[in-house]
Short mmCIF file of C-alpha atoms and ligand atoms in Angstrom, two decimals:
data_model
loop_
_atom_site.label_atom_id
_atom_site.label_comp_id
_atom_site.label_asym_id
_atom_site.label_seq_id
_atom_site.Cartn_x
_atom_site.Cartn_y
_atom_site.Cartn_z
CA UNK A 24 113.50 91.07 88.91
CA UNK A 25 112.59 90.35 92.90
CA UNK A 26 109.71 92.07 94.24
CA UNK A 27 108.91 91.80 97.92
CA UNK A 28 105.46 93.07 99.61
CA UNK A 29 104.41 93.72 103.45
CA UNK A 30 101.10 94.05 103.69
CA UNK A 31 98.91 92.68 107.00
CA UNK A 32 96.40 91.21 104.72
CA UNK A 33 98.45 88.88 102.63
CA UNK A 34 96.02 87.34 101.07
CA UNK A 35 95.24 90.58 98.45
CA UNK A 36 98.04 89.81 96.87
CA UNK A 37 96.73 86.22 95.77
CA UNK A 38 95.87 87.49 92.48
CA UNK A 39 99.35 87.81 91.53
CA UNK A 40 99.34 84.06 91.36
CA UNK A 41 97.37 84.27 87.94
CA UNK A 42 97.64 85.59 84.38
CA UNK A 43 100.79 86.62 83.09
CA UNK A 44 101.91 87.97 86.52
CA UNK A 45 101.51 84.00 88.19
CA UNK A 46 103.24 82.73 84.75
CA UNK A 47 106.39 84.95 85.21
CA UNK A 48 106.98 83.76 89.01
CA UNK A 49 106.35 80.11 88.31
CA UNK A 50 108.86 80.55 85.22
CA UNK A 51 111.02 82.26 87.55
CA UNK A 52 111.20 85.29 85.46
CA UNK A 53 109.70 87.51 88.97
CA UNK A 54 111.08 86.35 92.13
CA UNK A 55 107.33 87.55 93.90
CA UNK A 56 107.53 87.37 97.77
CA UNK A 57 104.55 88.27 99.75
CA UNK A 58 104.78 88.72 103.58
CA UNK A 59 102.72 89.25 106.64
CA UNK A 60 103.84 92.30 109.00
CA UNK A 61 102.06 90.19 111.98
CA UNK A 62 105.20 87.84 111.33
CA UNK A 63 107.55 90.39 112.49
CA UNK A 64 105.41 91.34 115.88
CA UNK A 65 106.46 89.44 118.78
CA UNK A 66 103.24 89.84 121.54
CA UNK A 67 100.21 87.28 122.12
CA UNK A 68 97.64 89.65 119.89
CA UNK A 69 100.53 90.39 117.03
CA UNK A 70 99.88 94.18 117.10
CA UNK A 71 100.85 96.62 114.44
CA UNK A 72 98.91 99.68 115.22
CA UNK A 73 98.68 101.84 118.22
CA UNK A 74 97.44 105.52 118.84
CA UNK A 75 98.43 108.47 117.51
CA UNK A 76 100.88 111.13 118.85
CA UNK A 77 98.84 114.62 118.95
CA UNK A 78 95.08 113.29 118.98
CA UNK A 79 92.97 112.53 115.76
CA UNK A 80 91.01 109.76 114.33
CA UNK A 81 91.97 106.09 113.57
CA UNK A 82 95.26 104.23 114.24
CA UNK A 83 98.80 104.60 112.88
CA UNK A 84 101.06 101.66 112.19
CA UNK A 85 103.89 101.22 114.63
CA UNK A 86 107.63 101.25 113.89
CA UNK A 87 109.00 98.05 115.22
CA UNK A 88 107.40 95.53 112.56
CA UNK A 89 108.02 97.83 109.92
CA UNK A 90 111.41 97.73 110.76
CA UNK A 91 111.79 94.27 111.12
CA UNK A 92 110.05 93.29 108.14
CA UNK A 93 112.03 96.24 106.00
CA UNK A 94 115.49 94.90 107.70
CA UNK A 95 115.26 91.55 106.57
CA UNK A 96 114.18 92.57 103.23
CA UNK A 97 116.97 94.86 102.69
CA UNK A 98 119.47 92.17 104.15
CA UNK A 99 118.42 90.11 101.30
CA UNK A 100 118.06 92.59 98.59
CA UNK A 101 120.15 91.30 95.56
CA UNK A 102 121.86 94.82 94.69
CA UNK A 103 124.85 94.93 94.62
CA UNK A 104 125.17 98.40 97.24
CA UNK A 105 128.56 98.98 96.35
CA UNK A 106 128.56 102.33 94.57
CA UNK A 107 125.60 103.79 96.55
CA UNK A 108 122.71 101.45 94.73
CA UNK A 109 119.64 100.79 96.81
CA UNK A 110 116.36 98.60 96.24
CA UNK A 111 113.57 100.77 95.56
CA UNK A 112 110.80 101.04 98.46
CA UNK A 113 107.54 101.76 97.05
CA UNK A 114 105.02 103.67 99.94
CA UNK A 115 101.71 103.58 98.23
CA UNK A 116 100.39 106.68 99.74
CA UNK A 117 96.92 108.64 98.27
CA UNK A 118 99.78 112.03 99.46
CA UNK A 119 102.53 110.29 97.06
CA UNK A 120 103.59 111.12 93.68
CA UNK A 121 100.91 110.05 90.82
CA UNK A 122 102.13 106.62 89.24
CA UNK A 123 102.43 106.73 85.76
CA UNK A 124 103.52 104.57 82.44
CA UNK A 125 107.14 106.29 82.42
CA UNK A 126 107.22 105.45 86.24
CA UNK A 127 106.18 102.05 85.32
CA UNK A 128 108.93 101.39 82.54
CA UNK A 129 111.76 103.03 84.75
CA UNK A 130 110.65 100.90 87.81
CA UNK A 131 110.72 97.91 85.54
CA UNK A 132 114.36 98.42 84.82
CA UNK A 133 115.23 98.03 88.55
CA UNK A 134 116.59 94.36 90.08
CA UNK A 135 114.59 94.54 93.28
CA UNK A 136 111.33 96.43 94.12
CA UNK A 137 109.93 96.32 97.68
CA UNK A 138 106.21 97.80 98.39
CA UNK A 139 105.14 98.79 102.10
CA UNK A 140 101.28 98.33 102.29
CA UNK A 141 100.04 100.81 105.00
CA UNK A 142 96.31 100.25 106.42
CA UNK A 143 94.85 102.67 109.25
CA UNK A 144 95.43 106.59 108.84
CA UNK A 145 99.14 105.14 107.86
CA UNK A 146 102.30 104.24 108.82
CA UNK A 147 104.63 106.36 111.40
CA UNK A 148 106.90 108.53 109.68
CA UNK A 149 109.96 107.64 111.42
CA UNK A 150 110.19 104.22 109.23
CA UNK A 151 109.95 106.45 106.39
CA UNK A 152 113.13 107.78 107.61
CA UNK A 153 114.79 104.52 108.87
CA UNK A 154 114.26 102.87 105.73
CA UNK A 155 116.14 105.46 103.64
CA UNK A 156 119.28 104.27 104.88
CA UNK A 157 118.91 100.89 103.36
CA UNK A 158 115.85 101.57 100.03
CA UNK A 159 115.77 104.74 97.54
CA UNK A 160 112.05 105.35 99.50
CA UNK A 161 109.13 106.44 97.07
CA UNK A 162 105.68 107.41 98.31
CA UNK A 163 103.72 106.72 95.15
CA UNK A 164 99.76 107.09 94.51
CA UNK A 165 97.50 105.61 91.82
CA UNK A 166 95.40 108.20 91.21
CA UNK A 167 93.21 111.18 93.05
CA UNK A 168 90.79 108.91 95.46
CA UNK A 169 90.90 107.68 98.43
CA UNK A 170 91.79 103.68 99.17
CA UNK A 171 91.76 102.01 102.66
CA UNK A 172 94.94 100.33 102.44
CA UNK A 173 97.93 100.02 99.83
CA UNK A 174 97.02 96.49 98.79
CA UNK A 175 94.85 96.76 95.53
CA UNK A 176 97.26 100.04 94.33
CA UNK A 177 100.21 97.28 94.55
CA UNK A 178 97.92 94.99 92.84
CA UNK A 179 97.82 97.71 89.94
CA UNK A 180 101.45 98.61 90.08
CA UNK A 181 102.78 95.24 90.21
CA UNK A 182 100.65 94.45 86.88
CA UNK A 183 102.09 97.47 85.04
CA UNK A 184 105.24 97.09 85.88
CA UNK A 185 105.68 92.98 85.71
CA UNK A 186 104.14 93.21 82.04
CA UNK A 187 107.36 95.42 80.81
CA UNK A 188 109.86 93.01 82.10
CA UNK A 189 110.74 91.22 78.88
CA UNK A 190 109.30 87.60 78.94
CA UNK A 191 106.23 88.82 81.03
CA UNK A 192 104.37 89.40 77.79
CA UNK A 193 103.87 87.54 75.01
CA UNK A 194 103.80 89.76 72.46
CA UNK A 195 106.19 92.70 72.86
CA UNK A 196 104.41 94.49 69.80
CA UNK A 197 101.72 94.81 72.02
CA UNK A 198 103.59 96.93 74.79
CA UNK A 199 104.37 99.47 71.69
CA UNK A 200 101.03 100.22 70.35
CA UNK A 201 98.79 100.47 73.88
CA UNK A 202 97.70 103.48 75.48
CA UNK A 203 100.55 106.19 76.88
CA UNK A 204 103.32 104.40 75.24
CA UNK A 205 103.14 107.99 72.44
CA UNK A 206 101.25 109.93 74.99
CA UNK A 207 98.03 109.20 73.18
CA UNK A 208 95.26 106.88 74.06
CA UNK A 209 94.65 103.60 72.06
CA UNK A 210 92.64 103.23 68.70
CA UNK A 211 89.35 101.32 68.47
CA UNK A 212 89.55 97.69 67.99
CA UNK A 213 87.28 95.41 65.90
CA UNK A 214 86.98 91.63 64.84
CA UNK A 215 84.74 89.28 62.60
CA UNK A 216 81.74 89.67 62.17
CA UNK A 217 82.24 92.79 60.09
CA UNK A 218 78.75 93.68 60.52
CA UNK A 219 77.22 92.95 63.78
CA UNK A 220 73.81 94.07 65.06
CA UNK A 221 73.56 96.59 62.97
CA UNK A 222 76.93 97.87 64.09
CA UNK A 223 79.72 97.89 60.88
CA UNK A 224 83.66 97.67 61.31
CA UNK A 225 84.71 100.82 59.51
CA UNK A 226 85.07 100.26 55.96
CA UNK A 227 88.79 100.98 55.78
CA UNK A 228 90.17 98.05 58.39
CA UNK A 229 88.56 95.61 55.78
CA UNK A 230 90.29 97.70 52.30
CA UNK A 231 93.97 96.02 52.88
CA UNK A 232 95.34 99.27 52.26
CA UNK A 233 97.93 99.55 55.24
CA UNK A 234 98.92 103.42 54.94
CA UNK A 235 95.52 104.32 55.04
CA UNK A 236 94.53 101.77 58.28
CA UNK A 237 97.40 103.37 59.98
CA UNK A 238 96.15 106.92 59.03
CA UNK A 239 92.90 106.22 60.58
CA UNK A 240 94.18 104.82 63.67
CA UNK A 241 96.08 107.68 64.44
CA UNK A 242 93.67 109.92 63.71
CA UNK A 243 91.17 107.94 65.73
CA UNK A 244 93.58 107.99 69.01
CA UNK A 245 94.03 111.67 68.71
CA UNK A 246 90.39 112.33 68.81
CA UNK A 247 89.19 109.81 71.27
CA UNK A 248 92.21 111.59 73.13
CA UNK A 249 91.10 115.06 72.45
CA UNK A 250 87.73 114.26 74.06
CA UNK A 251 88.86 111.76 76.54
CA UNK A 252 91.90 113.78 77.83
CA UNK A 253 92.48 117.15 76.71
CA UNK A 254 95.30 117.06 79.29
CA UNK A 255 97.06 114.88 77.06
CA UNK A 256 96.57 116.87 74.15
CA UNK A 257 98.08 120.02 75.30
CA UNK A 258 101.47 117.88 76.37
CA UNK A 259 102.43 116.75 72.68
CA UNK A 260 105.34 117.61 70.71
CA UNK A 261 104.06 119.63 68.24
CA UNK A 262 107.31 118.99 65.83
CA UNK A 263 106.35 115.39 66.03
CA UNK A 264 102.99 115.93 64.65
CA UNK A 265 102.44 116.18 61.17
CA UNK A 266 99.86 117.72 58.46
CA UNK A 267 97.28 114.71 58.52
CA UNK A 268 97.90 115.16 62.82
CA UNK A 269 97.42 118.79 63.38
CA UNK A 270 93.66 118.31 60.84
CA UNK A 271 92.77 115.87 63.07
CA UNK A 272 93.72 117.69 65.94
CA UNK A 273 91.95 121.23 64.59
CA UNK A 274 88.91 119.06 63.79
CA UNK A 275 88.49 118.01 67.23
CA UNK A 276 89.31 121.28 68.57
CA UNK A 277 93.36 121.91 69.52
CA UNK A 278 95.53 124.16 67.10
CA UNK A 279 99.08 124.83 66.94
CA UNK A 280 100.42 128.35 67.80
CA UNK A 281 103.51 128.81 68.26
CA UNK A 282 105.08 125.65 68.13
CA UNK A 283 102.54 124.15 70.93
CA UNK A 284 99.33 122.53 71.04
CA UNK A 285 96.54 124.44 72.56
CA UNK A 286 92.70 124.15 72.82
CA UNK A 287 90.79 126.39 70.84
CA UNK A 288 88.46 127.05 73.61
CA UNK A 289 89.61 126.52 77.16
CA UNK A 290 90.80 123.34 78.28
CA UNK A 291 89.39 121.94 82.45
CA UNK A 292 92.52 121.63 83.98
CA UNK A 293 93.57 117.36 83.87
CL1 6GU B 324 98.87 104.09 96.45
N1 6GU B 324 96.90 103.81 98.51
C1 6GU B 324 95.63 104.60 99.20
N2 6GU B 324 95.48 104.24 100.39
N3 6GU B 324 95.02 105.33 98.49
C2 6GU B 324 95.23 105.19 97.11
C3 6GU B 324 96.38 105.38 96.97
C4 6GU B 324 97.36 104.13 97.07
N4 6GU B 324 96.44 105.70 95.38
C5 6GU B 324 95.02 106.59 95.67
N5 6GU B 324 94.43 106.08 96.47
#
């Protein structure tokens, strides 16, 4: 997969040299290129921002450097444009659609992703229109809070997407069992010693009974998801819940009514 990131703080992206993503880059599984937006300016001050039309606080990113940077990335794209295929341009923004594990799985299949990191009050909206001629443009947020720029969001998204590319995560089984892969949070994990500072590893995990262990873990997933993320519980497909699951959910405050999982007491929305 090819990934391009455009930023006025390319040093922010240095963390992508580390750990599994860094290893994937060195092994050419991931062709990740970070571009300094200021390299696409032509004035002595390497200006990337200007005052907003219509007034208001702060500065807006000028369109010309973005057009030059994105134009270059589009031209270099490995995507076969016959048949209307385009590389994907993710524009990190608190005003975007929320990034999810499902989106990470979809994006991990793409041959070419680009990320346009805005700073200040944002990028001139006409850049989005211009980019749509060469890219499938997706404004994306990583959650309901505000960052100063897109760089930290790109670190999160590239890590979430990159680890799903075959050959990036050492053990593909760790992708199957993790939080969100089945709509539930991960079960708790333990290692030696079995007794530590008066805290014990749950007895069943020492039993060697694999059926009982699987049941224990599934129950823990349901219990902690019910407490921490009741919004995920009510999205479960009730037809995929067995008798044990339904029992665990009942004890965590949920019932199955008309084939739907519902809270016995009202749930706080998301
Ligand atoms: Cl993707 N960008 C910025 N600047 N702030 C955010 C965000 C993205 N996601 C949540 N807050």
